[in-house]
Coordinates of C-alpha atoms in Angstrom, one line a residue:
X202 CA -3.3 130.7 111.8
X203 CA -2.2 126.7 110.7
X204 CA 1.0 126.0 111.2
X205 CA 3.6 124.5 109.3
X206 CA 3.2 121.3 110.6
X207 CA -0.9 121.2 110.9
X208 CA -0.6 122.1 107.0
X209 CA 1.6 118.7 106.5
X210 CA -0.6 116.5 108.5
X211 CA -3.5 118.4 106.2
X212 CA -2.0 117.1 103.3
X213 CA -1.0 113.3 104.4
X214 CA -4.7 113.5 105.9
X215 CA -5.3 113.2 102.1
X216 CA -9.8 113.9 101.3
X217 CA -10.2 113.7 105.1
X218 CA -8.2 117.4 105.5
X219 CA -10.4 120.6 106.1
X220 CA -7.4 123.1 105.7
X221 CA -6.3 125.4 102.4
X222 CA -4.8 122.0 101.3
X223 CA -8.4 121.0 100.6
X224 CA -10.3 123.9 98.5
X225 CA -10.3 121.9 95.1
X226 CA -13.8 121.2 95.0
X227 CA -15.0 117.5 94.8
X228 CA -16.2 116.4 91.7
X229 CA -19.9 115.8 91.5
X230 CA -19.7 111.8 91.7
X231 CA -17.2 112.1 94.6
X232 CA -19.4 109.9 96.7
X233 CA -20.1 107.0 94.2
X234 CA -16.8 104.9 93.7
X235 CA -16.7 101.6 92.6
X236 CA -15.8 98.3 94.9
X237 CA -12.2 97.4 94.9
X238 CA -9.0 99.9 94.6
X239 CA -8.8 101.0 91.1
X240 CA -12.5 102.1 90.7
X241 CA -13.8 101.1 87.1
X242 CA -10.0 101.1 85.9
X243 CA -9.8 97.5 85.9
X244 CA -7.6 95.5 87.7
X245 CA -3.9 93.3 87.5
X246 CA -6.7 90.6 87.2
X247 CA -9.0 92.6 84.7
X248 CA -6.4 94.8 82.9
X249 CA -8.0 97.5 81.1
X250 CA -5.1 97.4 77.8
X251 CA -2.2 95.4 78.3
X252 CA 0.2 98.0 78.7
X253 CA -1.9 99.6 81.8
X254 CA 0.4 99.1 84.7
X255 CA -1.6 99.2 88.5
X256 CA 0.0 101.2 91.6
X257 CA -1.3 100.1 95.2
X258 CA 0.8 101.6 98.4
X259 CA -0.3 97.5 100.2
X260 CA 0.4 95.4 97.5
X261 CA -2.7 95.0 95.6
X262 CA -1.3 96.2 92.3
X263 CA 1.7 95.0 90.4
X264 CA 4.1 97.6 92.1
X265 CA 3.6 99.4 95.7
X266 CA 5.7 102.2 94.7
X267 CA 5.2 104.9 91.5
X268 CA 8.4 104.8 90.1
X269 CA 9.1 101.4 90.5
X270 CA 5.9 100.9 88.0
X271 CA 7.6 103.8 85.5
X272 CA 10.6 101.5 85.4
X273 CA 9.0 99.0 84.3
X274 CA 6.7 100.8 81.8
X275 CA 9.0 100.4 78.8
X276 CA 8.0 102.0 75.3
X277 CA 5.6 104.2 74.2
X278 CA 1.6 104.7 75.6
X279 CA 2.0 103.4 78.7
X280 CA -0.7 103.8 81.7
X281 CA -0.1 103.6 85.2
X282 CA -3.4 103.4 87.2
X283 CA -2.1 104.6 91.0
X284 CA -4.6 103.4 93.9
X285 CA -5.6 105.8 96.7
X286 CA -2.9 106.5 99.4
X287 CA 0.9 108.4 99.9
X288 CA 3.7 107.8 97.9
X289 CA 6.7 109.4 99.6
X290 CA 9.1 109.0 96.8
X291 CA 11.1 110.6 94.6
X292 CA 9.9 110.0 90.8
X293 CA 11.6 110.8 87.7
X294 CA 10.2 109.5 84.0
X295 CA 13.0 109.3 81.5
X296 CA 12.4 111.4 78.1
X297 CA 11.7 107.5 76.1
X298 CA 8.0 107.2 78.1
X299 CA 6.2 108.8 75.6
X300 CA 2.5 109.2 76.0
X301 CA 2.2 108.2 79.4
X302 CA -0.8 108.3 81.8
X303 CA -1.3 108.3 85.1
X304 CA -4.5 108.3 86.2
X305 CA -5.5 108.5 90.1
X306 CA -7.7 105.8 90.5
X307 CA -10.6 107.9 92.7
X308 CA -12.6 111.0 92.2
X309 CA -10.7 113.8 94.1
X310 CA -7.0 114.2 93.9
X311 CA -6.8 115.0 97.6
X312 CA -6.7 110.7 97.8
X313 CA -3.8 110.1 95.5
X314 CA -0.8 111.9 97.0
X315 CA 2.9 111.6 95.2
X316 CA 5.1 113.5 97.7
X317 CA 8.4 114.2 98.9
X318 CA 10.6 116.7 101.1
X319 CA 13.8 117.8 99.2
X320 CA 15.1 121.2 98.7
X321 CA 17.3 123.2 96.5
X322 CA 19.6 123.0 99.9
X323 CA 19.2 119.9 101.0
X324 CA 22.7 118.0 101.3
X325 CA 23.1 115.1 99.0
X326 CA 24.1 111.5 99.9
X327 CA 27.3 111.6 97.4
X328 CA 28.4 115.2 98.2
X329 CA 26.7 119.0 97.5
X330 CA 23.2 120.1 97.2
X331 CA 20.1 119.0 95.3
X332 CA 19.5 122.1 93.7
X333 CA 16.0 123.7 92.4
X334 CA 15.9 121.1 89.7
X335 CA 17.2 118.4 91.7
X336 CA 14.8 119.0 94.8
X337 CA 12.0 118.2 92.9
X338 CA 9.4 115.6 93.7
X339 CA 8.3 114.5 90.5
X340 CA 10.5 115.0 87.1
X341 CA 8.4 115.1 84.0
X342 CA 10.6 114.7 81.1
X343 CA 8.5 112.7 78.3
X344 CA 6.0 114.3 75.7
X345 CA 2.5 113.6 75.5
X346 CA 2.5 113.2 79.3
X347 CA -1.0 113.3 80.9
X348 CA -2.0 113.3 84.5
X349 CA -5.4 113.0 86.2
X350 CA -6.4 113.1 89.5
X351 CA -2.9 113.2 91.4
X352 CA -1.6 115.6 93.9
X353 CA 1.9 116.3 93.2
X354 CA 3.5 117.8 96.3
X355 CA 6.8 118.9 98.3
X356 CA 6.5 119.3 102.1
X357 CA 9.8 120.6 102.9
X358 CA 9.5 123.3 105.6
X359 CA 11.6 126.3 106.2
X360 CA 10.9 126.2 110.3
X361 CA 12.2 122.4 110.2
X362 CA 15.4 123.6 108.3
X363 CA 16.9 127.0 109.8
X364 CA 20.2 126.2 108.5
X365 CA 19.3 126.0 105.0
X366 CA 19.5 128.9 102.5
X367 CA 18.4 127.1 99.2
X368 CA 14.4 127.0 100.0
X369 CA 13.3 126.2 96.5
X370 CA 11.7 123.2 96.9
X371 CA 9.4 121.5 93.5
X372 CA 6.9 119.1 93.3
X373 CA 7.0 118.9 89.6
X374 CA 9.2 120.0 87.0
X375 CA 7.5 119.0 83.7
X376 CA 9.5 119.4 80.1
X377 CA 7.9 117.4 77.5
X378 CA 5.8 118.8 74.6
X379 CA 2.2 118.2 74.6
X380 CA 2.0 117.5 78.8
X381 CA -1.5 117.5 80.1
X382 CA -2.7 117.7 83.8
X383 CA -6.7 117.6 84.6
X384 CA -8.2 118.0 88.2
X385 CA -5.0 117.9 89.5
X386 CA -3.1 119.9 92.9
X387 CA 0.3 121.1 93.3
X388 CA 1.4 121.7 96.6
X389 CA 4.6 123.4 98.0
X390 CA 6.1 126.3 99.4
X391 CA 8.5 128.3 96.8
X392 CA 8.7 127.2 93.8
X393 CA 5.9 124.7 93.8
X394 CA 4.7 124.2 89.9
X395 CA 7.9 124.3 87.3
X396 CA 6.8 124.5 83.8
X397 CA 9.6 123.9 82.0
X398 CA 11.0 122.9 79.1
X399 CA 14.1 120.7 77.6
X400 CA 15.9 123.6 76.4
X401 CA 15.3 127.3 75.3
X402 CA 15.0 126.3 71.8
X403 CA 12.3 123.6 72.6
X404 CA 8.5 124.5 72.7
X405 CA 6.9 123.1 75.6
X406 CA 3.3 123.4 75.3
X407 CA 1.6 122.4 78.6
X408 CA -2.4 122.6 79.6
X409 CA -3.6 122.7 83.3
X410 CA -7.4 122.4 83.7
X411 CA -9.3 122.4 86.7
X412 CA -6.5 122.8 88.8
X413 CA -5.5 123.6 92.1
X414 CA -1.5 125.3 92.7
X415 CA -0.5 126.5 96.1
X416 CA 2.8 128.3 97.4
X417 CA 4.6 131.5 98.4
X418 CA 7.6 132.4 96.3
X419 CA 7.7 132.1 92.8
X420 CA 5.3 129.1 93.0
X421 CA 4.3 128.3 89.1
X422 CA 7.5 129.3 87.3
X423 CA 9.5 128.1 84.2
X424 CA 9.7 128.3 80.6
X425 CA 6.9 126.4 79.2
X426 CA 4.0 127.4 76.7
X427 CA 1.8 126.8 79.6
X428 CA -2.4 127.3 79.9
X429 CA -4.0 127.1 83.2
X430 CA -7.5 127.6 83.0
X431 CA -10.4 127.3 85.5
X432 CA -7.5 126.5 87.9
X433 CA -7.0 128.0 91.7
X434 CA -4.2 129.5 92.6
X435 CA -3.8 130.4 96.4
X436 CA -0.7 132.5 98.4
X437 CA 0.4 131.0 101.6
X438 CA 0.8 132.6 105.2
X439 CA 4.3 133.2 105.6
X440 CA 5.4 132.9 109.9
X441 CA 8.8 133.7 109.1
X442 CA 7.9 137.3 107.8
X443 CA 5.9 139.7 109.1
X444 CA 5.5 142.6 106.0
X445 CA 5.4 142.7 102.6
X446 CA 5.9 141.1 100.0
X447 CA 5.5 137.4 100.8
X448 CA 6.1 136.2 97.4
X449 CA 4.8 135.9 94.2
X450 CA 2.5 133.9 92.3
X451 CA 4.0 133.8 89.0
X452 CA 7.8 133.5 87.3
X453 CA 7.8 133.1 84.1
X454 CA 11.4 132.7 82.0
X455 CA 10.2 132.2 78.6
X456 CA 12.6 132.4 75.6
X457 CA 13.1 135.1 73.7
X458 CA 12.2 133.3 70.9
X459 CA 9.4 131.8 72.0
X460 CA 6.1 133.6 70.6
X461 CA 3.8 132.3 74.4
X462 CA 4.4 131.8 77.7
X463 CA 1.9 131.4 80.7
X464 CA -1.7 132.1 79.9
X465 CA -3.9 132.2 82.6
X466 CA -7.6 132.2 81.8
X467 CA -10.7 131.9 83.8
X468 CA -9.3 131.4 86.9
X469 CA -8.8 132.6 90.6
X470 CA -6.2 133.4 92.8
X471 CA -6.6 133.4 96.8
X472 CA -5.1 134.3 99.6
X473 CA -4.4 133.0 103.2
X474 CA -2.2 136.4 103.4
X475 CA -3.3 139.5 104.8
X476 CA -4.8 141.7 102.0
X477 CA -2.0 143.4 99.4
X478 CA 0.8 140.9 100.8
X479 CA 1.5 138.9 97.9
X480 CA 2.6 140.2 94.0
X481 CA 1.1 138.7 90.7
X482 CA 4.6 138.4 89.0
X483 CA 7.7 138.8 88.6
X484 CA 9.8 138.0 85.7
X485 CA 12.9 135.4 85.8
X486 CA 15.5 135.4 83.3
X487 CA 18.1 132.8 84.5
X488 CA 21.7 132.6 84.4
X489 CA 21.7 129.9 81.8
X490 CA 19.2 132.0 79.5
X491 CA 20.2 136.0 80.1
X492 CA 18.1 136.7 77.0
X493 CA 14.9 135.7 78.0
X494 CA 11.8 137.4 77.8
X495 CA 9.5 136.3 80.0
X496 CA 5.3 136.6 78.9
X497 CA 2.7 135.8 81.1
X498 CA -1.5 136.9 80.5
X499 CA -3.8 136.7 83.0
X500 CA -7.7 137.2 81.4
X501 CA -11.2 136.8 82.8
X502 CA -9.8 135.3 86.3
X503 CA -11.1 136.6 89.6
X504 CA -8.2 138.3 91.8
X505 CA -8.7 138.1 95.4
X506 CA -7.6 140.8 97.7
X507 CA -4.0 139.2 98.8
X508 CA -2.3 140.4 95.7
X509 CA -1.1 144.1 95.7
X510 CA -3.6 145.9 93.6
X511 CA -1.3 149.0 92.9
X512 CA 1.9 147.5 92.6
X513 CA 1.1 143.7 91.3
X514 CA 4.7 143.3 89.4
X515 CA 7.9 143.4 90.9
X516 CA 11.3 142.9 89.6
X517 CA 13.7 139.7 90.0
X518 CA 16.9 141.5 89.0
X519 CA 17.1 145.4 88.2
X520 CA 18.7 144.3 85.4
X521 CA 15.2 143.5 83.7
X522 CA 12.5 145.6 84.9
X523 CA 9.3 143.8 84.8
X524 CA 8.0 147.2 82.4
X525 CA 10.4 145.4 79.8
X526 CA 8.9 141.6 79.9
X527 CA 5.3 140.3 77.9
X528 CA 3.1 141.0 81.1
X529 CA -0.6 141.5 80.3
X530 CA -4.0 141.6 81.7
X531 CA -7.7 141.3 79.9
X532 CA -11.2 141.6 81.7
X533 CA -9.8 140.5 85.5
X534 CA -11.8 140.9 88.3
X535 CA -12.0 141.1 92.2
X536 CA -10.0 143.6 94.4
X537 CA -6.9 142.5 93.5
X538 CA -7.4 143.3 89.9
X539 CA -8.6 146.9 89.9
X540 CA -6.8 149.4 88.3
X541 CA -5.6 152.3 90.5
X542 CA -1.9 153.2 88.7
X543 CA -2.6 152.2 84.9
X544 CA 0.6 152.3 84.2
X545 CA 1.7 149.5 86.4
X546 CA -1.3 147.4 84.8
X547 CA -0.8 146.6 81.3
X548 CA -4.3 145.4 79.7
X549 CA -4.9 144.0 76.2
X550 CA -7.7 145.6 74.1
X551 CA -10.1 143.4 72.2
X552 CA -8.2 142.8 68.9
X553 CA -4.8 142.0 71.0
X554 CA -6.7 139.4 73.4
X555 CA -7.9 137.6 70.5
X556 CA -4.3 136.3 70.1
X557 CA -4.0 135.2 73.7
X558 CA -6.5 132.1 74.5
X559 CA -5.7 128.8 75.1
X560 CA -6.1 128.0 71.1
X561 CA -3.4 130.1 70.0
X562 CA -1.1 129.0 72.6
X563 CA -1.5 125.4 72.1
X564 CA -1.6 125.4 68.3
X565 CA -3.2 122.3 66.7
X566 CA -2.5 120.7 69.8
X567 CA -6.3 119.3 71.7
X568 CA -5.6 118.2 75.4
X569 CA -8.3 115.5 76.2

């Protein structure tokens, strides 16, 4: 069983790390990289546009540091190409950075590692807690946001912080329209992933492909249009418990008014867990939105044996029952997908799946 700690050293280990932090496969070209830092992404020498921007942790790029290069990334279209190594910072892009890249400037996101250890409970400088927003690593607020090859992670700990109750603890919250994330990992504990949006009358469509999400409680949550497909989801051990449940994988909150939530498609989720420890879902309607209806499908994705086959929903509050939310299934597989108690395992027929794919989600939107 890793440890807390051996699964932090896995993730600053970056490429190098053989643990769960390291199951997105490497792309096929993994072992042909150009000479020099930033690959064939040009240079501060050799820019590829003028407005590309180049990250390098030892000073070979214009900024050693991610968000000192999104300060200075003024206007619209801006890219940021971030050399291999780990940023332990906090980052947050304001709203006016529209269109921004980032692109990790190697093959395999393992080598380009944005991180930080905040939580919900953490005690500010000024005076009170962080909070789950506050905690997070990386704050995504533009539109037409797109990431490639970056891990995004939070390595606070529970068994470094006994005293604290608030363990939510993000590595992104992302809340612009039209946000794109390819061959990308999220890495965390509770509340890993947050697919938000600005408000619950803002649409927040958001596309995940070829990713990799890992956590225990509620670890890809939020209100966001959101598609992952062929992404890898995988539940953590948990040494502070010793039953059932451990957590959840997903927490949706979407709006009432919102006609799409999560759509999960082609997929897997894994388990470090023993088998039936860990729940598909559980819907989250928050304090600040108590009429939300949250909608998640999960179609054609291969369920490992770590989530609880019979029971795979559970409720947040028993003020809405999970029975009452947009939960659906179409064509799953793998142990942790077979049907045993229909009733807890709503499915779609044919005509009613056609209206869930990662088309009708993201309307005349085409993540590239």
């Amino acid at each position: 069983m890793p440890s807390p700690l051996s699964r932090r050293n896995a993730l600053l280990a970056g490429a190098a790390a053989g643990s769960a932090l390291a199951l997105t496969a490497p792309p096929a070209h993994a072992h042909r990289r150009p000479r020099g830092p930033f690959g064939c992404h040009g240079s501060p020498s050799a820019r590829l546009t003028p407005t590309t921007l180049y990250v390098h942790p030892r000073g070979a790029g214009d900024f050693t540091g991610v968000q000192a290069a999104v300060d200075a990334a003024t206007g619209p279209g801006r890219t940021l190409v971030i050399a291999p190594g780990v940023y332990r910072e906090t980052v947050s892009v304001p709203a006016d950075r529209t269109d921004m890249t980032w692109i990790g400037a190697c093959d395999d996101a393992r080598d380009v590692v944005v991180v930080h250890d905040n939580a919900a409970g953490t005690p500010k400088p000024g005076g009170g807690t962080y909070g789950t927003s506050g905690s997070a690593t990386t704050t995504l607020r533009p539109d037409g946001f797109t990431a490639r090859r970056i891990t995004f992670a939070n390595d606070w700990l529970r068994a470094d912080h006994p005293g604290i109750s608030g363990t939510q603890a993000v590595a992104v919250k992302v809340m612009g329209d039209r946000s794109a994330f390819f061959d990308c990992r999220f890495l965390g504990h509770q509340d890993t992933l947050y697919a938000d949006s600005a408000s619950p009358a803002t649409v927040a469509r958001q596309y995940f492909a070829r990713c990799y999400a890992e956590g225990d409680v509620d670890f890809v949550f939020g209100r966001a249009t959101a598609v992952f497909e062929d992404c890898h989801f995988r539940t953590l051990l948990r040494p502070d418990l010793s039953s059932a449940p451990f957590g959840f994988v997903f927490a949706p909150s979407t709006a009432v008014a919102a006609p799409r939530g999560f759509l999960v498609t082609r997929s897997r989720i894994s388990s470090e867990a023993p088998d039936g420890f860990y729940k598909l879902a559980r819907p989250w309607v928050p304090s600040s939105d108590p009429t939300a209806r949250p909608m998640l499908t999960v179609r054609e994705t291969r369920i490992d044996a770590g989530i609880d086959a019979v029971a795979p929903y559970a409720n947040m509050s028993s003020g809405h029952p999970w029975q009452e939310q947009r939960f659906a299934e179409y064509r799953n597989t793998g142990p942790g997908a077979v049907i045993t108690v229909p009733e807890n395992r709503p499915q779609l027929d044919r005509v009613r799946a056609a209206s869930h794919t990662p088309r009708a989600h993201l309307g005349d939107w085409r993540p590239r």
